[in-house]
Amino acid sequence: MPVTSAIHDFVAVITFSNPPVNGLGQAIRRGLIDALNEALENDAVKAIVVTGGSQYFSGGADIREFNTPQVQMEPSLHSVINAYEASTKPVIVAINGTALGGGLELSLGVNYRVASANALIGLPEVKLGLLPGAGGTQRLPRAAGLENALNMIVSGTPVLAKTLADTRLFDRISQGDAQDDAIALAHEVVAAGKPLPHVRDWKIDHPNAEGFLGFSRTAIAAASGPYPAPLRCLDAIEAAVLKPFDEGMQVERAGFMALLETPESKALRHAFFAERAASKVTDIGSDVKPREIKRVGIIGAGTMGGGIAMNFLNAGIPVTILEVKQEFLDRGLTTIRKNYDNSAKKGRMTAEQVEQRMGLLTPTLAYADLGDADMIIEAVFEEYDAKKAVFEQLDKVAKPGAILASNTSTLDVDRIANFTSRPQDVLGTHFFSPANVMKLLEVVRGKATAKDVLATVMALAKKIKKTAVVSGVCDGFIGNRMIEQYSRQAGFLLDEGALPQQVDRAIEKIGFAMGPFRMGDLAGNDIGWAIRKRRYREKPDMTYSKTADLLCEMGRYGQKTGSGWYDYKAGDRTAYPSAEVDAMIVKHSADIGVTRRKIDDKEIVERLIYSLVNEGAHILEEGIAAKASDIDTVYLAGYGFPVWRGGPMFYADTVGLSHVIAAMNRYAKGYQGDAWEPAPLLRKLADAGQSFNTTAKPA
Ligand code: T1G
């Protein structure tokens, strides 16, 4: 039963349950109303306690209902809160654990609130591009004070209940069991015949509310960038201060409805769902039991290997790290320690924690020392010969059932798996650099990868706080295969008339963290050069602008060599446009007989993003990605795609796929037009008026 009632003496205890986070879904809302009515009709009941009865009081509105008819069905959350507020018998909420969004708003509608000291309390709606839509903006400032409420609502960050102990929000902070304390309070209220207080009647006390709101408006406007929600939150809070309660509720309602329709909120909600959906693999059910990972081995103590190791150390998992030479091992360990020491200096961890983590790390030069590892991750050179040497060794020393993973970013995982006698235990774990910082992890499922191996790595990813997305085997997997098309377009734009700074500026203006050329300078242009050299052999038909090769021939590898697409000054990461590079680009256009033309920002943005979209469509069609939202998650978590645009596939859905095709057809008539052959899936969906993302289709 989603909602149950039990009578303790004369107190009705109503408990609602809706795993995983006690969201206030339709069945819960209905059950809460029925249980209330039953308690009101029962003469033996003198007071009512409402509780979530698990580690969650409630995560708020059930977001799984957001795109379904249930969300419109009565009773709405408003109706539930109104009914509880109108109760003629005292109602006490027992906040046993996390109370977020609508869960906190429900609590604010009743007469008394008891919270566990360590329960997390928050209104996180702003993180979904919304504002609290069930009275939170009106009641929280009355109960927790204007400044506390504003901070909580505008940041969306939850706080511990005990930090609000000196406000009117909670009548009691519980050190033990919140439900027991709520029942005790019910007894007191009934015995004393206490009145039924309502938060809506309370005044907002602040010595200079208007001054504070004015100051906050300036600060929020400056900090909220492209997001409309924070200022809308402020509007509603201001109405709580300046207007009667019911009028304030109308301002809140209007703000909520307006935000619901904004592309930013749609994109944020899509991103939230997409990330959680990515961890679910269709053919792996809960019957597939993950293997236990108690110890990890890592081959290679370079930048990648060291960064990967830190993820496990941070999660308390011991790591054995292997190198071929003592000198490399020493250097790797020094770097890891330096990273931790830097974090300690910035106050992010204590000196003791640094020692604890370093204590979990065992360096070795001997493969035999990896015999007790439950999972071994290889992070050596991107060459088959190097991988072959490592995996043949691992096959000899790894214990039966150990998972063997390759951190390759472009090579064929199936071929790597066949270097061993146990391809079922092999898969790819593609970390992004710096591996201890970047959230994305592409988990590459080989043809032979066993289900429990994949399930293990997906669960492990959660443990080390990565956003994991499953990719099939192909050159570049999801992220890099798409970025190659994007880089090709960036190069063609140079051939035709643009300069690196113009391309970067155009794409950064729409919200990308970094344009393709600044990104190349950061990552090292020599890496792309090496990959292209391989491509020239393997795929001679694939065309590229020569400018990137010419740049490397000039020795301009990027920040690490002090110059790349841009010039750099020592100790300064600012990218300064380079006259030398501009001249090289202009000369190259002349050499290939292209008359340079002025290219506008719109064309730059469309060509860069639609090149991602078209390759994404191929990837989806080939089953390399299981769903469009997985591709979006890759780009949001790993490639600096602006979150408020929801990822490339969602962005294309928002533009409309037929518009995307129309633009591609235009570009097909231009320079290097062959790149613009629409993927069959894109064409099919566009013809049918459909979108890539079916579950989170923008309305
Ligand atoms: N409803 C339903 N399911 C939810 C949920 C929710 N509100 N929140 C999370 N889940 C699922 C999630 O999909 C995942 O499922 C599992 O719970 C664990 O989540 C009118 C309109 C609660 C702090 O914005 O911030 O009230 O993948 O992996 O790190 O004002 O989820 O296991 O199947 O994230 O422990 C306001 C959003 C709604 C809360 C838990 N509420 N959620 O974090 O685990 S709007 C929110 C979170 C609202 C009213 C408005 C976090 C969490 P699965 P998880 P976690």
Coordinates of C-alpha atoms in Angstrom, one line a residue, residues 21-460:
V21 CA 12.6 8.6 -3.0
N22 CA 9.0 8.8 -1.9
G23 CA 8.0 11.1 -4.7
L24 CA 4.5 12.5 -4.4
G25 CA 3.0 10.6 -7.3
Q26 CA -0.7 10.4 -8.1
A27 CA -1.4 7.3 -6.0
I28 CA 0.3 8.9 -3.0
R29 CA -1.6 12.2 -3.4
R30 CA -4.9 10.2 -3.6
G31 CA -3.9 8.1 -0.6
L32 CA -2.9 11.1 1.5
I33 CA -6.4 12.7 0.9
D34 CA -8.2 9.5 1.7
A35 CA -6.2 8.9 4.8
L36 CA -6.8 12.5 6.0
N37 CA -10.6 12.2 5.4
E38 CA -10.6 8.9 7.3
A39 CA -8.8 10.4 10.2
L40 CA -11.1 13.5 10.2
E41 CA -14.2 11.2 10.2
N42 CA -12.9 9.0 13.0
D43 CA -13.9 10.5 16.4
A44 CA -11.3 8.4 18.2
V45 CA -8.6 10.4 16.3
K46 CA -7.6 13.7 17.9
A47 CA -4.4 14.5 16.0
I48 CA -2.6 13.4 12.8
V49 CA 1.1 12.6 12.1
V50 CA 2.3 12.3 8.5
T51 CA 5.6 10.7 7.7
G52 CA 7.6 9.2 4.9
G53 CA 8.8 6.3 7.0
S54 CA 12.1 5.7 5.2
Q55 CA 15.4 7.5 4.7
Y56 CA 13.4 9.9 2.5
F57 CA 10.5 12.0 3.8
S58 CA 10.0 12.9 0.2
G59 CA 12.1 13.8 -2.9
G60 CA 9.2 16.0 -4.0
A61 CA 6.9 15.8 -7.0
D62 CA 7.3 12.4 -8.7
I63 CA 9.3 13.5 -11.6
R64 CA 8.6 10.3 -13.5
E65 CA 5.1 11.7 -13.9
F66 CA 6.3 15.0 -15.6
N67 CA 5.5 13.9 -19.1
T68 CA 2.5 11.8 -18.4
P69 CA -1.3 12.5 -17.9
Q70 CA -1.0 11.7 -14.2
V71 CA 0.7 15.0 -13.5
Q72 CA -2.6 16.7 -14.4
M73 CA -4.8 14.3 -12.4
E74 CA -6.6 15.4 -9.3
P75 CA -5.8 15.6 -6.5
S76 CA -3.0 17.9 -7.4
L77 CA -0.3 18.6 -4.9
H78 CA -2.0 21.9 -4.3
S79 CA -5.2 20.2 -3.4
V80 CA -3.4 17.9 -1.0
I81 CA -1.7 20.8 0.7
N82 CA -4.9 22.8 0.9
A83 CA -6.8 19.8 2.4
Y84 CA -4.2 19.3 5.1
E85 CA -4.0 23.0 5.8
A86 CA -7.8 23.1 6.2
S87 CA -7.7 20.1 8.7
T88 CA -9.8 20.7 11.8
K89 CA -7.5 18.4 13.7
P90 CA -3.9 19.2 14.4
V91 CA -1.5 17.8 11.8
I92 CA 2.2 17.3 12.5
V93 CA 4.7 16.2 10.0
A94 CA 7.5 14.0 11.0
I95 CA 10.4 14.6 8.6
N96 CA 12.4 11.4 9.1
G97 CA 14.8 12.1 6.2
T98 CA 15.4 14.1 3.1
A99 CA 12.5 16.5 2.4
L100 CA 12.8 18.2 -1.0
G101 CA 10.5 20.2 -3.3
G102 CA 6.9 19.3 -3.0
G103 CA 7.8 17.2 0.1
L104 CA 8.9 20.3 2.0
E105 CA 6.0 22.3 0.6
L106 CA 3.6 19.7 2.0
S107 CA 5.2 20.0 5.4
L108 CA 4.8 23.8 5.2
G109 CA 1.1 23.4 4.8
V110 CA 0.4 21.6 8.1
N111 CA 0.4 22.9 11.6
Y112 CA 3.6 21.6 13.2
R113 CA 6.9 20.2 11.9
V114 CA 9.3 17.8 13.6
A115 CA 12.5 17.0 11.7
S116 CA 15.5 14.7 12.3
A117 CA 18.5 16.9 13.0
N118 CA 20.4 15.5 10.0
A119 CA 17.5 15.4 7.5
L120 CA 18.3 17.3 4.3
I121 CA 15.8 20.1 3.6
G122 CA 15.6 21.9 0.3
L123 CA 13.7 23.3 -2.6
P124 CA 15.8 22.1 -5.6
E125 CA 13.3 23.1 -8.3
V126 CA 15.6 25.8 -9.7
K127 CA 18.0 23.0 -10.7
L128 CA 15.4 21.8 -13.1
G129 CA 14.8 25.3 -14.3
L130 CA 11.7 25.7 -12.3
L131 CA 10.5 27.4 -9.1
P132 CA 8.8 25.7 -6.1
G133 CA 5.3 25.5 -7.4
A134 CA 3.3 24.4 -4.4
G135 CA 3.6 27.3 -2.1
G136 CA 7.3 27.0 -1.3
T137 CA 8.1 30.5 -2.3
Q138 CA 5.4 31.9 -0.1
R139 CA 5.6 29.8 3.0
L140 CA 9.3 29.1 3.3
P141 CA 10.2 32.8 3.8
R142 CA 7.5 33.1 6.5
A143 CA 8.8 30.0 8.3
A144 CA 12.6 30.0 7.7
G145 CA 13.2 33.7 7.3
L146 CA 13.6 35.7 4.2
E147 CA 17.3 35.3 3.8
N148 CA 17.4 31.6 4.5
A149 CA 14.5 31.0 2.1
L150 CA 16.0 33.1 -0.7
N151 CA 19.3 31.3 -0.4
M152 CA 17.7 27.9 -0.4
I153 CA 15.3 28.6 -3.3
V154 CA 17.7 30.4 -5.6
S155 CA 20.6 28.0 -5.1
G156 CA 18.4 24.8 -4.8
T157 CA 21.0 23.4 -2.4
P158 CA 19.6 21.5 0.5
V159 CA 20.7 22.2 4.1
L160 CA 20.6 20.1 7.3
A161 CA 17.5 20.6 9.3
K162 CA 19.5 21.4 12.4
T163 CA 21.0 24.5 10.7
L164 CA 17.5 25.9 10.6
A165 CA 16.9 25.3 14.4
D166 CA 16.7 29.0 15.2
T167 CA 13.9 29.7 12.8
R168 CA 10.2 29.1 13.0
L169 CA 10.3 26.3 10.5
F170 CA 10.6 23.4 12.9
D171 CA 8.8 23.0 16.1
R172 CA 11.2 20.4 17.2
I173 CA 14.5 19.1 16.0
S174 CA 14.7 15.4 16.7
Q175 CA 17.9 13.7 17.8
G176 CA 16.2 10.3 17.8
D177 CA 13.2 9.1 15.9
A178 CA 11.3 12.0 14.3
Q179 CA 8.0 10.0 14.3
D180 CA 8.2 9.2 18.0
D181 CA 8.9 12.9 18.7
A182 CA 6.0 13.9 16.4
I183 CA 3.6 11.6 18.3
A184 CA 4.8 13.1 21.6
L185 CA 4.2 16.6 20.3
A186 CA 0.7 15.5 19.2
H187 CA 0.0 14.4 22.7
E188 CA 1.1 17.8 24.0
V189 CA -0.9 19.7 21.5
V190 CA -4.0 17.8 22.2
A191 CA -3.5 17.9 26.0
A192 CA -2.9 21.7 26.0
G193 CA -5.7 22.3 23.5
K194 CA -3.1 24.3 21.5
P195 CA -4.3 26.3 18.5
L196 CA -3.8 25.3 14.9
P197 CA -1.1 27.6 13.5
H198 CA -0.8 28.1 9.8
V199 CA 2.4 29.3 8.1
R200 CA 0.4 31.3 5.6
D201 CA -0.8 33.6 8.4
W202 CA 2.7 34.4 9.6
K203 CA 4.4 37.7 8.8
I204 CA 7.8 37.8 7.1
D205 CA 10.1 39.5 9.6
H206 CA 13.1 41.4 8.1
P207 CA 14.6 44.8 9.1
N208 CA 15.0 45.9 5.5
A209 CA 13.2 43.4 3.2
E210 CA 13.0 45.7 0.2
G211 CA 16.7 46.7 0.4
F212 CA 17.7 43.0 0.7
L213 CA 15.5 42.1 -2.3
G214 CA 16.9 44.9 -4.4
F215 CA 20.5 43.8 -3.6
S216 CA 19.6 40.2 -4.3
R217 CA 18.1 41.1 -7.6
T218 CA 21.3 42.6 -8.9
A219 CA 23.4 39.7 -7.6
I220 CA 21.1 37.1 -9.0
A221 CA 20.8 38.8 -12.4
A222 CA 24.6 38.9 -12.6
A223 CA 25.1 35.2 -11.6
S224 CA 22.2 33.4 -13.4
G225 CA 23.6 33.6 -16.9
P226 CA 21.2 32.2 -19.5
Y227 CA 18.8 30.8 -16.8
P228 CA 15.5 32.5 -16.3
A229 CA 14.5 30.6 -13.2
P230 CA 16.5 32.3 -10.5
L231 CA 15.0 35.7 -11.1
R232 CA 11.5 34.2 -11.4
C233 CA 12.2 32.7 -7.9
L234 CA 13.1 36.1 -6.6
D235 CA 9.9 37.6 -8.2
A236 CA 7.8 35.1 -6.3
I237 CA 9.7 35.6 -3.0
E238 CA 9.3 39.4 -3.4
A239 CA 5.5 38.8 -3.8
A240 CA 5.6 36.9 -0.5
V241 CA 7.0 40.0 1.1
L242 CA 4.9 42.6 -0.6
K243 CA 1.5 41.0 -1.3
P244 CA -1.2 39.1 0.7
F245 CA -0.6 35.3 0.7
D246 CA -3.2 34.4 -2.0
E247 CA -1.9 37.0 -4.4
G248 CA 1.7 35.8 -3.8
M249 CA 0.5 32.3 -4.6
Q250 CA -0.8 33.6 -7.9
V251 CA 2.6 35.1 -8.7
E252 CA 4.3 31.8 -7.9
R253 CA 1.8 29.9 -10.1
A254 CA 2.3 32.2 -13.0
G255 CA 6.1 31.9 -12.7
F256 CA 6.0 28.1 -12.4
M257 CA 3.8 27.8 -15.5
A258 CA 6.0 30.1 -17.5
L259 CA 9.2 28.3 -16.5
L260 CA 7.7 24.9 -17.3
E261 CA 7.6 26.0 -21.0
T262 CA 11.1 27.5 -21.2
P263 CA 13.6 25.7 -23.4
E264 CA 16.1 25.9 -20.5
S265 CA 13.9 24.0 -18.1
K266 CA 13.0 21.4 -20.7
A267 CA 16.7 20.9 -21.4
L268 CA 17.6 20.7 -17.7
R269 CA 14.8 18.2 -17.0
H270 CA 15.9 16.2 -20.1
A271 CA 19.5 16.3 -18.8
F272 CA 18.4 15.0 -15.3
F273 CA 16.5 12.1 -16.8
A274 CA 19.1 11.4 -19.5
E275 CA 21.8 11.0 -16.9
R276 CA 19.8 8.6 -14.8
A277 CA 18.5 6.7 -17.9
A278 CA 22.1 6.2 -19.1
S279 CA 22.9 4.0 -16.1
K280 CA 20.2 1.5 -17.2
V281 CA 21.1 -1.0 -19.9
T282 CA 18.0 -2.6 -21.5
D283 CA 19.1 -6.2 -21.6
I284 CA 20.6 -6.2 -18.1
G285 CA 18.0 -6.7 -15.4
S286 CA 18.3 -6.8 -11.7
D287 CA 18.8 -10.6 -12.0
V288 CA 22.3 -9.9 -13.3
K289 CA 24.5 -9.8 -10.2
P290 CA 27.6 -7.6 -10.4
R291 CA 31.0 -9.1 -9.4
E292 CA 32.7 -7.8 -6.3
I293 CA 35.4 -5.2 -6.8
K294 CA 37.6 -5.0 -3.7
R295 CA 40.9 -4.2 -5.4
V296 CA 41.8 -2.5 -8.7
G297 CA 45.0 -2.7 -10.8
I298 CA 46.1 0.0 -13.2
I299 CA 48.7 -0.4 -15.9
G300 CA 50.5 2.9 -16.6
A301 CA 51.2 5.7 -14.1
G302 CA 51.1 8.5 -16.7
T303 CA 48.6 11.3 -16.7
M304 CA 45.7 9.0 -17.5
G305 CA 46.7 6.1 -15.3
G306 CA 47.4 8.3 -12.3
G307 CA 44.1 10.2 -12.7
I308 CA 42.1 7.0 -13.0
A309 CA 43.8 5.6 -9.9
M310 CA 42.7 8.7 -7.9
N311 CA 39.1 7.9 -8.6
F312 CA 39.3 4.6 -6.8
L313 CA 41.5 5.9 -4.0
N314 CA 38.9 8.6 -3.4
A315 CA 36.2 5.9 -3.1
G316 CA 38.3 3.9 -0.6
I317 CA 39.2 1.2 -3.1
P318 CA 42.9 0.0 -2.9
V319 CA 44.9 0.3 -6.1
T320 CA 48.0 -1.5 -7.4
I321 CA 49.6 0.6 -10.1
L322 CA 52.2 -0.8 -12.5
E323 CA 54.8 0.8 -14.6
V324 CA 57.7 -0.6 -16.7
K325 CA 60.4 1.6 -15.0
Q326 CA 60.9 2.7 -11.5
E327 CA 61.5 6.2 -12.7
F328 CA 58.0 6.4 -14.4
L329 CA 56.5 4.9 -11.3
D330 CA 58.1 7.5 -9.0
R331 CA 57.0 10.3 -11.3
G332 CA 53.4 9.0 -11.4
L333 CA 53.2 8.7 -7.6
T334 CA 54.7 12.2 -7.1
T335 CA 52.0 13.6 -9.4
I336 CA 49.2 11.9 -7.6
R337 CA 50.6 13.1 -4.2
K338 CA 51.0 16.6 -5.6
N339 CA 47.3 16.6 -6.8
Y340 CA 46.2 15.6 -3.3
D341 CA 48.4 18.1 -1.6
N342 CA 47.0 20.8 -3.8
S343 CA 43.5 19.8 -2.8
A344 CA 44.6 19.8 0.9
K345 CA 46.0 23.3 0.4
K346 CA 42.7 24.5 -1.0
G347 CA 41.0 23.0 2.1
R348 CA 39.2 20.3 0.1
M349 CA 40.7 17.5 2.2
T350 CA 42.7 17.1 5.4
A351 CA 46.4 16.1 5.5
E352 CA 45.2 12.9 7.1
Q353 CA 42.9 12.1 4.2
V354 CA 45.8 12.6 1.8
E355 CA 47.8 10.0 3.8
Q356 CA 44.8 7.7 3.9
R357 CA 44.5 7.8 0.1
M358 CA 48.1 7.4 -0.6
G359 CA 48.1 4.5 1.8
L360 CA 45.7 2.7 -0.4
L361 CA 48.1 2.9 -3.4
T362 CA 50.7 0.2 -4.0
P363 CA 53.3 0.8 -6.7
T364 CA 54.8 -2.2 -8.6
L365 CA 57.0 -3.1 -11.5
A366 CA 55.8 -6.8 -11.5
Y367 CA 52.7 -8.1 -13.3
A368 CA 52.5 -10.9 -10.8
D369 CA 51.5 -8.3 -8.2
L370 CA 48.2 -7.8 -10.0
G371 CA 47.1 -11.4 -9.2
D372 CA 44.7 -10.3 -6.5
A373 CA 43.0 -7.4 -8.4
D374 CA 39.3 -7.9 -9.2
M375 CA 39.6 -5.4 -12.0
I376 CA 42.6 -4.2 -14.0
I377 CA 42.5 -1.1 -16.2
E378 CA 45.1 -0.6 -18.9
A379 CA 46.1 3.0 -19.7
V380 CA 49.2 2.7 -22.0
F381 CA 49.9 3.9 -25.5
E382 CA 47.2 4.0 -28.2
E383 CA 48.8 1.3 -30.3
Y384 CA 47.6 -2.3 -30.8
D385 CA 51.1 -3.7 -30.2
A386 CA 51.3 -2.0 -26.8
K387 CA 47.8 -3.2 -25.9
K388 CA 48.6 -6.7 -27.1
A389 CA 51.7 -6.9 -24.9
V390 CA 49.7 -5.8 -21.8
F391 CA 46.7 -7.9 -22.4
E392 CA 48.7 -11.1 -23.0
Q393 CA 50.5 -10.5 -19.7
L394 CA 47.2 -9.8 -17.9
D395 CA 45.7 -13.0 -19.3
K396 CA 48.6 -14.9 -17.6
V397 CA 48.5 -13.2 -14.2
A398 CA 44.9 -12.0 -13.6
K399 CA 42.8 -14.2 -11.4
P400 CA 39.8 -16.0 -13.0
G401 CA 36.8 -13.7 -13.2
A402 CA 38.9 -10.5 -13.0
I403 CA 37.6 -7.8 -15.2
L404 CA 40.1 -6.6 -17.8
A405 CA 39.5 -3.1 -19.0
S406 CA 41.2 -0.9 -21.6
N407 CA 41.2 2.9 -21.4
T408 CA 41.5 3.1 -25.2
S409 CA 39.8 6.1 -26.8
T410 CA 39.8 4.9 -30.4
L411 CA 40.9 1.3 -30.8
D412 CA 38.8 -1.8 -31.4
V413 CA 37.9 -3.3 -28.0
D414 CA 36.9 -6.6 -29.6
R415 CA 40.4 -6.9 -31.1
I416 CA 41.9 -6.1 -27.7
A417 CA 39.6 -8.7 -26.1
N418 CA 40.9 -11.3 -28.4
F419 CA 44.5 -10.8 -27.2
T420 CA 43.3 -12.7 -24.2
S421 CA 41.7 -16.2 -23.7
R422 CA 38.8 -14.6 -21.9
P423 CA 37.1 -11.9 -24.1
Q424 CA 34.0 -12.2 -21.9
D425 CA 35.9 -10.4 -19.1
V426 CA 37.1 -7.6 -21.3
L427 CA 35.6 -4.2 -22.0
G428 CA 36.6 -0.6 -22.5
T429 CA 36.5 2.1 -19.8
H430 CA 37.2 5.3 -21.6
F431 CA 38.0 8.0 -19.0
F432 CA 38.4 11.6 -20.0
S433 CA 41.3 13.8 -19.1
P434 CA 41.9 14.9 -16.3
A435 CA 40.4 11.5 -15.3
N436 CA 40.1 12.5 -11.6
V437 CA 38.0 15.5 -12.5
M438 CA 35.9 14.8 -15.6
K439 CA 32.5 13.2 -14.9
L440 CA 32.1 11.2 -18.1
L441 CA 33.0 7.5 -18.4
E442 CA 32.3 5.8 -21.7
V443 CA 31.9 2.1 -21.0
V444 CA 32.6 0.2 -24.2
R445 CA 30.7 -3.1 -24.5
G446 CA 32.5 -5.6 -26.7
K447 CA 30.9 -8.3 -28.7
A448 CA 31.8 -10.9 -26.1
T449 CA 31.6 -8.8 -22.9
A450 CA 29.6 -10.7 -20.3
K451 CA 26.5 -9.0 -18.9
D452 CA 27.7 -9.2 -15.3
V453 CA 31.0 -7.6 -16.4
L454 CA 29.0 -4.6 -17.8
A455 CA 26.7 -4.5 -14.8
T456 CA 29.8 -4.5 -12.5
V457 CA 31.4 -1.6 -14.2
M458 CA 28.2 0.5 -14.3
A459 CA 27.7 0.0 -10.6
L460 CA 31.4 0.8 -10.0

